PDB file of C-alpha atoms in Angstrom:
ATOM      1  CA  MET G   1     -49.391  -2.507  13.599  1.00 88.00           C
ATOM      2  CA  LYS G   2     -47.949   0.040  16.008  1.00 95.00           C
ATOM      3  CA  VAL G   3     -45.545  -1.500  18.514  1.00 98.00           C
ATOM      4  CA  GLY G   4     -43.777   0.256  21.362  1.00 98.00           C
ATOM      5  CA  ALA G   5     -41.296  -0.772  24.038  1.00 98.00           C
ATOM      6  CA  VAL G   6     -41.031  -0.002  27.724  1.00 98.00           C
ATOM      7  CA  ILE G   7     -37.749  -0.461  29.617  1.00 98.00           C
ATOM      8  CA  ILE G   8     -37.804  -0.573  33.412  1.00 98.00           C
ATOM      9  CA  LEU G   9     -34.743   1.041  34.989  1.00 98.00           C
ATOM     10  CA  TYR G  10     -33.044   0.974  38.382  1.00 96.00           C
ATOM     11  CA  HIS G  11     -29.484   2.322  38.422  1.00 95.00           C
ATOM     12  CA  PRO G  12     -28.898   1.255  34.790  1.00 96.00           C
ATOM     13  CA  THR G  13     -25.589   0.958  32.980  1.00 94.00           C
ATOM     14  CA  ILE G  14     -25.684   3.825  30.499  1.00 95.00           C
ATOM     15  CA  ALA G  15     -23.596   2.164  27.778  1.00 95.00           C
ATOM     16  CA  HIS G  16     -25.793  -0.944  27.710  1.00 95.00           C
ATOM     17  CA  LEU G  17     -28.994   1.098  27.815  1.00 96.00           C
ATOM     18  CA  ALA G  18     -27.741   3.144  24.852  1.00 96.00           C
ATOM     19  CA  SER G  19     -27.141  -0.060  22.866  1.00 96.00           C
ATOM     20  CA  MET G  20     -30.681  -1.251  23.659  1.00 97.00           C
ATOM     21  CA  LEU G  21     -32.152   2.041  22.494  1.00 97.00           C
ATOM     22  CA  GLU G  22     -30.104   1.912  19.297  1.00 96.00           C
ATOM     23  CA  ALA G  23     -31.601  -1.486  18.414  1.00 97.00           C
ATOM     24  CA  LEU G  24     -35.150  -0.303  19.173  1.00 97.00           C
ATOM     25  CA  HIS G  25     -34.763   2.972  17.272  1.00 97.00           C
ATOM     26  CA  ALA G  26     -33.496   1.035  14.239  1.00 97.00           C
ATOM     27  CA  LEU G  27     -37.004  -0.449  13.972  1.00 97.00           C
ATOM     28  CA  GLN G  28     -38.561   2.955  14.702  1.00 96.00           C
ATOM     29  CA  TRP G  29     -40.385   1.692  17.771  1.00 97.00           C
ATOM     30  CA  PRO G  30     -41.363   4.376  20.300  1.00 97.00           C
ATOM     31  CA  VAL G  31     -39.684   3.750  23.659  1.00 98.00           C
ATOM     32  CA  VAL G  32     -40.719   4.687  27.188  1.00 98.00           C
ATOM     33  CA  LEU G  33     -38.126   4.542  29.972  1.00 98.00           C
ATOM     34  CA  VAL G  34     -39.587   4.183  33.463  1.00 98.00           C
ATOM     35  CA  ASP G  35     -36.870   4.833  36.027  1.00 98.00           C
ATOM     36  CA  ASN G  36     -37.278   3.669  39.645  1.00 98.00           C
ATOM     37  CA  SER G  37     -33.870   5.028  40.643  1.00 97.00           C
ATOM     38  CA  PRO G  38     -33.864   7.660  43.423  1.00 96.00           C
ATOM     39  CA  VAL G  39     -32.053  10.243  41.266  1.00 96.00           C
ATOM     40  CA  PRO G  40     -32.776  11.148  37.621  1.00 95.00           C
ATOM     41  CA  LEU G  41     -30.847   9.468  34.838  1.00 93.00           C
ATOM     42  CA  VAL G  42     -27.786  11.401  33.645  1.00 90.00           C
ATOM     43  CA  GLY G  43     -25.338  10.712  30.849  1.00 86.00           C
ATOM     44  CA  LEU G  44     -27.850   9.473  28.276  1.00 88.00           C
ATOM     45  CA  THR G  45     -28.073  11.696  25.221  1.00 83.00           C
ATOM     46  CA  ASP G  46     -31.007   9.915  23.569  1.00 87.00           C
ATOM     47  CA  GLU G  47     -33.766  12.421  22.773  1.00 86.00           C
ATOM     48  CA  GLN G  48     -36.247  10.015  21.167  1.00 92.00           C
ATOM     49  CA  ALA G  49     -37.164   8.014  24.252  1.00 95.00           C
ATOM     50  CA  ASP G  50     -39.905   9.176  26.600  1.00 97.00           C
ATOM     51  CA  TYR G  51     -38.404   9.319  30.119  1.00 97.00           C
ATOM     52  CA  ILE G  52     -40.569   8.934  33.254  1.00 97.00           C
ATOM     53  CA  HIS G  53     -38.872   9.228  36.632  1.00 97.00           C
ATOM     54  CA  CYS G  54     -40.372   7.521  39.710  1.00 98.00           C
ATOM     55  CA  PRO G  55     -37.927   8.504  42.497  1.00 97.00           C
ATOM     56  CA  SER G  56     -39.974   6.815  45.250  1.00 96.00           C
ATOM     57  CA  ASN G  57     -39.534   3.422  43.483  1.00 97.00           C
ATOM     58  CA  VAL G  58     -43.063   2.319  42.618  1.00 98.00           C
ATOM     59  CA  GLY G  59     -41.949  -1.261  41.951  1.00 97.00           C
ATOM     60  CA  ILE G  60     -41.734  -3.388  38.831  1.00 97.00           C
ATOM     61  CA  ALA G  61     -45.478  -3.902  38.410  1.00 98.00           C
ATOM     62  CA  GLN G  62     -46.494  -0.253  38.629  1.00 98.00           C
ATOM     63  CA  ALA G  63     -43.532   0.827  36.493  1.00 98.00           C
ATOM     64  CA  GLN G  64     -44.692  -1.574  33.780  1.00 98.00           C
ATOM     65  CA  ASN G  65     -48.241  -0.211  34.089  1.00 98.00           C
ATOM     66  CA  VAL G  66     -46.983   3.352  33.735  1.00 98.00           C
ATOM     67  CA  GLY G  67     -45.007   2.489  30.608  1.00 98.00           C
ATOM     68  CA  LEU G  68     -47.798   0.395  29.094  1.00 98.00           C
ATOM     69  CA  ASP G  69     -50.376   3.120  29.695  1.00 98.00           C
ATOM     70  CA  ARG G  70     -48.159   5.811  28.160  1.00 98.00           C
ATOM     71  CA  LEU G  71     -47.646   3.750  24.996  1.00 98.00           C
ATOM     72  CA  VAL G  72     -51.349   2.855  24.819  1.00 98.00           C
ATOM     73  CA  GLU G  73     -52.130   6.575  24.974  1.00 98.00           C
ATOM     74  CA  GLN G  74     -49.834   6.990  21.965  1.00 97.00           C
ATOM     75  CA  GLY G  75     -51.786   4.370  20.022  1.00 98.00           C
ATOM     76  CA  ALA G  76     -49.677   1.248  20.553  1.00 98.00           C
ATOM     77  CA  GLU G  77     -51.438  -2.040  19.768  1.00 98.00           C
ATOM     78  CA  ALA G  78     -48.655  -4.169  21.248  1.00 98.00           C
ATOM     79  CA  VAL G  79     -45.981  -3.366  23.828  1.00 98.00           C
ATOM     80  CA  LEU G  80     -42.622  -5.044  24.384  1.00 98.00           C
ATOM     81  CA  ILE G  81     -41.505  -5.099  28.034  1.00 98.00           C
ATOM     82  CA  LEU G  82     -37.780  -5.156  28.757  1.00 98.00           C
ATOM     83  CA  ASP G  83     -35.394  -5.175  31.702  1.00 95.00           C
ATOM     84  CA  GLN G  84     -32.478  -2.743  31.652  1.00 95.00           C
ATOM     85  CA  ASP G  85     -30.021  -5.615  31.093  1.00 90.00           C
ATOM     86  CA  SER G  86     -31.937  -7.345  28.279  1.00 91.00           C
ATOM     87  CA  GLN G  87     -29.728  -8.496  25.417  1.00 90.00           C
ATOM     88  CA  LEU G  88     -31.082  -6.936  22.217  1.00 94.00           C
ATOM     89  CA  SER G  89     -30.313  -6.847  18.517  1.00 96.00           C
ATOM     90  CA  THR G  90     -32.395  -5.711  15.569  1.00 97.00           C
ATOM     91  CA  ILE G  91     -32.459  -9.316  14.312  1.00 97.00           C
ATOM     92  CA  PHE G  92     -33.836 -10.581  17.636  1.00 97.00           C
ATOM     93  CA  LEU G  93     -36.447  -7.809  17.779  1.00 98.00           C
ATOM     94  CA  GLN G  94     -37.604  -8.489  14.237  1.00 98.00           C
ATOM     95  CA  GLN G  95     -37.828 -12.239  14.883  1.00 98.00           C
ATOM     96  CA  LEU G  96     -39.850 -11.683  18.052  1.00 98.00           C
ATOM     97  CA  TYR G  97     -42.169  -9.238  16.289  1.00 98.00           C
ATOM     98  CA  ASP G  98     -42.667 -11.684  13.395  1.00 97.00           C
ATOM     99  CA  ALA G  99     -43.513 -14.429  15.904  1.00 97.00           C
ATOM    100  CA  TYR G 100     -46.028 -12.132  17.585  1.00 98.00           C
ATOM    101  CA  GLU G 101     -47.726 -11.227  14.306  1.00 97.00           C
ATOM    102  CA  TYR G 102     -47.888 -14.904  13.321  1.00 97.00           C
ATOM    103  CA  ALA G 103     -49.344 -15.873  16.696  1.00 97.00           C
ATOM    104  CA  LEU G 104     -51.893 -13.074  16.482  1.00 97.00           C
ATOM    105  CA  ALA G 105     -53.059 -14.383  13.111  1.00 95.00           C
ATOM    106  CA  LYS G 106     -53.181 -18.045  14.149  1.00 95.00           C
ATOM    107  CA  ILE G 107     -54.316 -18.045  17.788  1.00 95.00           C
ATOM    108  CA  ASP G 108     -57.559 -16.734  19.258  1.00 93.00           C
ATOM    109  CA  LYS G 109     -57.385 -14.721  22.483  1.00 97.00           C
ATOM    110  CA  LEU G 110     -53.644 -14.063  22.483  1.00 98.00           C
ATOM    111  CA  ALA G 111     -52.380 -12.441  25.685  1.00 98.00           C
ATOM    112  CA  CYS G 112     -48.667 -12.186  25.012  1.00 98.00           C
ATOM    113  CA  VAL G 113     -45.673 -13.722  23.251  1.00 98.00           C
ATOM    114  CA  GLY G 114     -42.173 -14.170  24.603  1.00 98.00           C
ATOM    115  CA  PRO G 115     -38.893 -15.741  23.466  1.00 97.00           C
ATOM    116  CA  GLN G 116     -37.199 -18.927  24.578  1.00 96.00           C
ATOM    117  CA  ILE G 117     -35.060 -17.792  27.502  1.00 93.00           C
ATOM    118  CA  VAL G 118     -31.454 -19.007  27.656  1.00 92.00           C
ATOM    119  CA  CYS G 119     -29.909 -18.858  31.122  1.00 79.00           C
ATOM    120  CA  GLU G 120     -26.634 -16.908  31.079  1.00 76.00           C
ATOM    121  CA  PHE G 121     -25.223 -18.937  33.953  1.00 66.00           C
ATOM    122  CA  ILE G 122     -25.484 -22.356  32.318  1.00 71.00           C
ATOM    123  CA  GLU G 123     -25.957 -21.313  28.654  1.00 72.00           C
ATOM    124  CA  LYS G 124     -28.958 -23.630  28.290  1.00 77.00           C
ATOM    125  CA  PRO G 125     -32.616 -22.982  27.421  1.00 81.00           C
ATOM    126  CA  VAL G 126     -34.838 -22.601  30.478  1.00 79.00           C
ATOM    127  CA  GLN G 127     -37.580 -25.242  30.444  1.00 78.00           C
ATOM    128  CA  PRO G 128     -40.487 -25.688  32.883  1.00 75.00           C
ATOM    129  CA  LYS G 129     -39.913 -28.459  35.401  1.00 69.00           C
ATOM    130  CA  LEU G 130     -43.533 -29.462  35.977  1.00 68.00           C
ATOM    131  CA  HIS G 131     -45.942 -27.759  33.596  1.00 71.00           C
ATOM    132  CA  ARG G 132     -46.058 -29.221  30.095  1.00 73.00           C
ATOM    133  CA  SER G 133     -46.410 -26.786  27.235  1.00 79.00           C
ATOM    134  CA  GLN G 134     -48.883 -27.273  24.401  1.00 81.00           C
ATOM    135  CA  ARG G 135     -47.624 -27.024  20.838  1.00 81.00           C
ATOM    136  CA  MET G 136     -49.955 -24.676  18.962  1.00 82.00           C
ATOM    137  CA  CYS G 137     -48.408 -24.363  15.507  1.00 83.00           C
ATOM    138  CA  ASP G 138     -44.925 -24.407  14.032  1.00 81.00           C
ATOM    139  CA  GLN G 139     -42.549 -23.025  16.700  1.00 89.00           C
ATOM    140  CA  LEU G 140     -45.237 -21.609  19.004  1.00 96.00           C
ATOM    141  CA  GLU G 141     -46.109 -23.216  22.341  1.00 96.00           C
ATOM    142  CA  SER G 142     -48.855 -22.316  24.793  1.00 96.00           C
ATOM    143  CA  VAL G 143     -47.250 -22.175  28.253  1.00 96.00           C
ATOM    144  CA  ALA G 144     -48.327 -21.396  31.810  1.00 95.00           C
ATOM    145  CA  GLN G 145     -46.199 -18.272  32.086  1.00 96.00           C
ATOM    146  CA  ILE G 146     -43.307 -16.307  30.619  1.00 96.00           C
ATOM    147  CA  ILE G 147     -41.043 -13.719  32.212  1.00 95.00           C
ATOM    148  CA  ALA G 148     -41.629 -10.024  31.596  1.00 95.00           C
ATOM    149  CA  SER G 149     -38.350  -9.332  29.818  1.00 95.00           C
ATOM    150  CA  GLY G 150     -38.980  -9.959  26.135  1.00 97.00           C
ATOM    151  CA  MET G 151     -42.760 -10.208  26.585  1.00 98.00           C
ATOM    152  CA  ILE G 152     -44.858  -8.580  23.860  1.00 98.00           C
ATOM    153  CA  VAL G 153     -48.221  -7.745  25.402  1.00 98.00           C
ATOM    154  CA  ASN G 154     -51.346  -7.625  23.257  1.00 98.00           C
ATOM    155  CA  VAL G 155     -52.953  -4.308  24.243  1.00 98.00           C
ATOM    156  CA  GLU G 156     -56.435  -5.699  23.635  1.00 98.00           C
ATOM    157  CA  ALA G 157     -55.700  -8.460  26.166  1.00 98.00           C
ATOM    158  CA  TYR G 158     -54.162  -5.916  28.553  1.00 98.00           C
ATOM    159  CA  HIS G 159     -57.446  -4.037  28.632  1.00 98.00           C
ATOM    160  CA  ARG G 160     -59.413  -7.225  29.360  1.00 98.00           C
ATOM    161  CA  VAL G 161     -57.018  -8.945  31.774  1.00 98.00           C
ATOM    162  CA  GLY G 162     -56.139  -5.780  33.663  1.00 98.00           C
ATOM    163  CA  LYS G 163     -52.979  -4.110  34.862  1.00 98.00           C
ATOM    164  CA  LYS G 164     -49.986  -5.798  36.456  1.00 98.00           C
ATOM    165  CA  ASP G 165     -50.575  -6.289  40.187  1.00 98.00           C
ATOM    166  CA  SER G 166     -48.756  -3.417  41.895  1.00 98.00           C
ATOM    167  CA  ASN G 167     -49.505  -4.931  45.324  1.00 98.00           C
ATOM    168  CA  LEU G 168     -46.865  -7.591  44.600  1.00 98.00           C
ATOM    169  CA  PHE G 169     -44.335  -4.799  43.969  1.00 97.00           C
ATOM    170  CA  ILE G 170     -41.687  -6.962  42.302  1.00 95.00           C
ATOM    171  CA  ASP G 171     -41.519 -10.774  42.471  1.00 95.00           C
ATOM    172  CA  GLY G 172     -44.142 -12.920  40.756  1.00 96.00           C
ATOM    173  CA  VAL G 173     -45.612  -9.987  38.820  1.00 98.00           C
ATOM    174  CA  ASP G 174     -45.133 -11.395  35.314  1.00 97.00           C
ATOM    175  CA  HIS G 175     -46.270 -14.910  36.229  1.00 97.00           C
ATOM    176  CA  GLU G 176     -49.362 -13.679  38.042  1.00 98.00           C
ATOM    177  CA  TRP G 177     -50.499 -11.660  35.018  1.00 98.00           C
ATOM    178  CA  CYS G 178     -49.993 -14.672  32.750  1.00 98.00           C
ATOM    179  CA  TRP G 179     -52.003 -16.924  35.082  1.00 98.00           C
ATOM    180  CA  ARG G 180     -54.757 -14.329  35.311  1.00 98.00           C
ATOM    181  CA  ALA G 181     -54.857 -14.110  31.518  1.00 98.00           C
ATOM    182  CA  ARG G 182     -55.054 -17.896  31.168  1.00 98.00           C
ATOM    183  CA  SER G 183     -57.889 -18.034  33.710  1.00 98.00           C
ATOM    184  CA  LEU G 184     -59.827 -15.780  31.341  1.00 98.00           C
ATOM    185  CA  GLY G 185     -59.189 -18.041  28.370  1.00 98.00           C
ATOM    186  CA  PHE G 186     -56.196 -16.241  26.857  1.00 98.00           C
ATOM    187  CA  HIS G 187     -53.061 -17.945  25.554  1.00 97.00           C
ATOM    188  CA  VAL G 188     -49.546 -17.197  26.769  1.00 98.00           C
ATOM    189  CA  ILE G 189     -47.183 -18.093  23.934  1.00 98.00           C
ATOM    190  CA  LYS G 190     -43.496 -18.937  23.801  1.00 97.00           C
ATOM    191  CA  ALA G 191     -41.733 -18.571  20.447  1.00 97.00           C
ATOM    192  CA  CYS G 192     -39.327 -21.522  20.634  1.00 94.00           C
ATOM    193  CA  ASN G 193     -37.235 -20.412  17.659  1.00 95.00           C
ATOM    194  CA  VAL G 194     -36.578 -16.923  19.072  1.00 97.00           C
ATOM    195  CA  LYS G 195     -33.918 -17.076  21.792  1.00 95.00           C
ATOM    196  CA  MET G 196     -32.877 -14.448  24.317  1.00 93.00           C
ATOM    197  CA  ARG G 197     -30.054 -14.741  26.837  1.00 89.00           C
ATOM    198  CA  HIS G 198     -31.162 -13.603  30.281  1.00 79.00           C
ATOM    199  CA  ARG G 199     -29.571 -13.287  33.694  1.00 72.00           C
ATOM    200  CA  GLN G 200     -31.791 -13.924  36.735  1.00 67.00           C
ATOM    201  CA  GLY G 201     -30.203 -13.177  40.098  1.00 59.00           C
ATOM    202  CA  ASP G 202     -26.541 -12.742  40.959  1.00 55.00           C
ATOM    203  CA  GLY G 203     -25.500 -16.364  40.760  1.00 58.00           C
ATOM    204  CA  ARG G 204     -26.364 -20.047  40.783  1.00 61.00           C
ATOM    205  CA  HIS G 205     -25.270 -22.553  43.423  1.00 58.00           C
ATOM    206  CA  ARG G 206     -25.629 -26.328  43.486  1.00 63.00           C
ATOM    207  CA  ILE G 207     -26.193 -27.578  47.037  1.00 59.00           C
ATOM    208  CA  LEU G 208     -27.008 -31.187  47.923  1.00 58.00           C
ATOM    209  CA  GLY G 209     -27.806 -31.888  44.286  1.00 54.00           C
ATOM    210  CA  LEU G 210     -30.231 -28.958  43.918  1.00 59.00           C
ATOM    211  CA  ASN G 211     -29.764 -25.673  42.066  1.00 66.00           C
ATOM    212  CA  PHE G 212     -30.470 -22.433  43.933  1.00 70.00           C
ATOM    213  CA  LYS G 213     -30.639 -18.864  42.650  1.00 76.00           C
ATOM    214  CA  ARG G 214     -28.858 -16.190  44.658  1.00 79.00           C
ATOM    215  CA  GLY G 215     -30.084 -12.604  44.517  1.00 83.00           C
ATOM    216  CA  ALA G 216     -30.024  -9.525  46.702  1.00 91.00           C
ATOM    217  CA  PRO G 217     -31.044 -10.297  50.313  1.00 94.00           C
ATOM    218  CA  VAL G 218     -34.032  -7.917  50.259  1.00 95.00           C
ATOM    219  CA  ARG G 219     -35.543  -9.803  47.319  1.00 94.00           C
ATOM    220  CA  LEU G 220     -36.108 -12.734  49.661  1.00 95.00           C
ATOM    221  CA  TYR G 221     -38.701 -10.676  51.498  1.00 97.00           C
ATOM    222  CA  TYR G 222     -40.798 -10.199  48.352  1.00 97.00           C
ATOM    223  CA  GLN G 223     -40.244 -13.741  47.097  1.00 96.00           C
ATOM    224  CA  VAL G 224     -41.336 -15.380  50.362  1.00 97.00           C
ATOM    225  CA  ARG G 225     -44.170 -12.951  51.038  1.00 98.00           C
ATOM    226  CA  ASN G 226     -45.567 -13.205  47.528  1.00 98.00           C
ATOM    227  CA  VAL G 227     -45.516 -17.008  47.596  1.00 98.00           C
ATOM    228  CA  LEU G 228     -47.896 -16.800  50.554  1.00 98.00           C
ATOM    229  CA  ILE G 229     -49.980 -14.048  48.926  1.00 98.00           C
ATOM    230  CA  LEU G 230     -50.300 -15.820  45.572  1.00 98.00           C
ATOM    231  CA  SER G 231     -51.020 -19.205  47.128  1.00 98.00           C
ATOM    232  CA  ARG G 232     -54.392 -17.830  48.261  1.00 97.00           C
ATOM    233  CA  ARG G 233     -55.490 -16.966  44.726  1.00 98.00           C
ATOM    234  CA  ARG G 234     -57.636 -19.386  42.752  1.00 97.00           C
ATOM    235  CA  HIS G 235     -56.119 -18.624  39.346  1.00 97.00           C
ATOM    236  CA  VAL G 236     -52.589 -19.515  40.505  1.00 98.00           C
ATOM    237  CA  PRO G 237     -51.691 -23.103  39.414  1.00 96.00           C
ATOM    238  CA  LEU G 238     -51.790 -25.755  42.134  1.00 95.00           C
ATOM    239  CA  TYR G 239     -48.411 -27.199  41.104  1.00 93.00           C
ATOM    240  CA  TRP G 240     -46.803 -23.777  41.629  1.00 95.00           C
ATOM    241  CA  LYS G 241     -48.366 -23.364  45.064  1.00 97.00           C
ATOM    242  CA  CYS G 242     -47.242 -26.814  46.225  1.00 95.00           C
ATOM    243  CA  ARG G 243     -43.722 -26.502  44.858  1.00 92.00           C
ATOM    244  CA  HIS G 244     -43.023 -23.073  46.329  1.00 94.00           C
ATOM    245  CA  LEU G 245     -44.702 -23.617  49.679  1.00 96.00           C
ATOM    246  CA  VAL G 246     -42.827 -26.870  50.250  1.00 94.00           C
ATOM    247  CA  ALA G 247     -39.565 -25.179  49.225  1.00 91.00           C
ATOM    248  CA  LEU G 248     -39.815 -22.340  51.779  1.00 95.00           C
ATOM    249  CA  PRO G 249     -38.025 -24.160  54.661  1.00 93.00           C
ATOM    250  CA  VAL G 250     -35.273 -25.302  52.294  1.00 88.00           C
ATOM    251  CA  ARG G 251     -34.804 -21.804  50.934  1.00 89.00           C
ATOM    252  CA  TRP G 252     -34.501 -20.449  54.464  1.00 92.00           C
ATOM    253  CA  LEU G 253     -31.829 -23.027  55.359  1.00 88.00           C
ATOM    254  CA  VAL G 254     -29.800 -22.388  52.210  1.00 86.00           C
ATOM    255  CA  ASN G 255     -29.977 -18.589  52.437  1.00 84.00           C
ATOM    256  CA  ARG G 256     -29.355 -18.495  56.186  1.00 89.00           C
ATOM    257  CA  TRP G 257     -26.465 -20.965  56.371  1.00 86.00           C
ATOM    258  CA  TRP G 258     -24.874 -21.336  52.906  1.00 85.00           C
ATOM    259  CA  PHE G 259     -25.123 -17.961  51.165  1.00 85.00           C
ATOM    260  CA  PRO G 260     -23.177 -14.827  52.156  1.00 84.00           C
ATOM    261  CA  GLU G 261     -24.942 -12.301  54.416  1.00 92.00           C
ATOM    262  CA  GLY G 262     -26.836 -15.212  55.933  1.00 90.00           C
ATOM    263  CA  LYS G 263     -28.094 -13.340  58.987  1.00 96.00           C
ATOM    264  CA  LEU G 264     -29.577 -10.570  56.851  1.00 96.00           C
ATOM    265  CA  ARG G 265     -31.080 -13.102  54.454  1.00 94.00           C
ATOM    266  CA  GLY G 266     -32.671 -14.965  57.341  1.00 95.00           C
ATOM    267  CA  HIS G 267     -34.134 -11.688  58.602  1.00 96.00           C
ATOM    268  CA  TYR G 268     -35.818 -10.957  55.256  1.00 96.00           C
ATOM    269  CA  VAL G 269     -37.189 -14.498  55.007  1.00 96.00           C
ATOM    270  CA  ARG G 270     -38.769 -14.141  58.452  1.00 96.00           C
ATOM    271  CA  ARG G 271     -40.262 -10.745  57.602  1.00 97.00           C
ATOM    272  CA  GLY G 272     -41.626 -12.146  54.360  1.00 97.00           C
ATOM    273  CA  LEU G 273     -43.239 -15.039  56.222  1.00 97.00           C
ATOM    274  CA  ILE G 274     -44.844 -12.753  58.801  1.00 97.00           C
ATOM    275  CA  ASP G 275     -46.168 -10.223  56.292  1.00 98.00           C
ATOM    276  CA  GLY G 276     -47.272 -12.948  53.881  1.00 98.00           C
ATOM    277  CA  LEU G 277     -49.302 -14.664  56.618  1.00 97.00           C
ATOM    278  CA  LYS G 278     -50.824 -11.301  57.569  1.00 97.00           C
ATOM    279  CA  GLY G 279     -51.653 -10.531  53.946  1.00 97.00           C
ATOM    280  CA  ARG G 280     -49.566  -7.381  53.779  1.00 97.00           C
ATOM    281  CA  THR G 281     -48.682  -6.190  50.272  1.00 97.00           C
ATOM    282  CA  GLY G 282     -46.868  -3.340  48.590  1.00 97.00           C
ATOM    283  CA  LYS G 283     -43.407  -1.948  49.224  1.00 96.00           C
ATOM    284  CA  LEU G 284     -41.393  -2.993  52.257  1.00 95.00           C
ATOM    285  CA  ASP G 285     -41.243  -0.087  54.741  1.00 84.00           C
TER     286      ASP G 285
END
């Protein structure tokens, strides 16, 4: 089976990117780099990777589509999606690939397979709070969604489910594709015995007994807007809609009054609310 990898870039750290490429090249997987940075990548001497520069920043979804389509053109039957800060080793990659092949043989209508994510902030496995997974076989569980980093996409499913939704631009892209796949009868699989450390956001804060993620202020615009956009879609789980809609006022309070740059954060929350209610999508002007 031919497997390729796509890495989405935005001002990457060259040394870490080089280490990722070294691990992927060790398995002789073709790699496509899709760079959303405004200026071309310099300082990387790798000549094996296929580099695509998108200086206007087309967003996470479209960048993934570009990389997926390039690898499909090259004959890939499965594509691994990675962030620029993903923690890789040849052992991890081989374990994930083995889990994918096993799932493909055992499970009908396989959409994708991803690892068990371990949060870098608390060094604990990330588990769903509401949705219960379904044990399929051995260490494989059918889940509602997985994140894009570490996701191996079945190209056959990609053709049937469709591309990642570029209208969302960044937040919710991976989950939406998983939910869309599940609505068509496909399985989204987590390989519980394959673990990957991952960092989401810039920090974690515990306020009034609740944990909150802190990211860049502008991300709040997409997060809030896309909650309102996705809550209108039938294939999005009801529990997700309820949880995130109810949480919007709390998120505004925390970001406006507890986190740094509160005024700017409040501004992006308000813009996200307005554009989400109006149904506006795409990149923020």
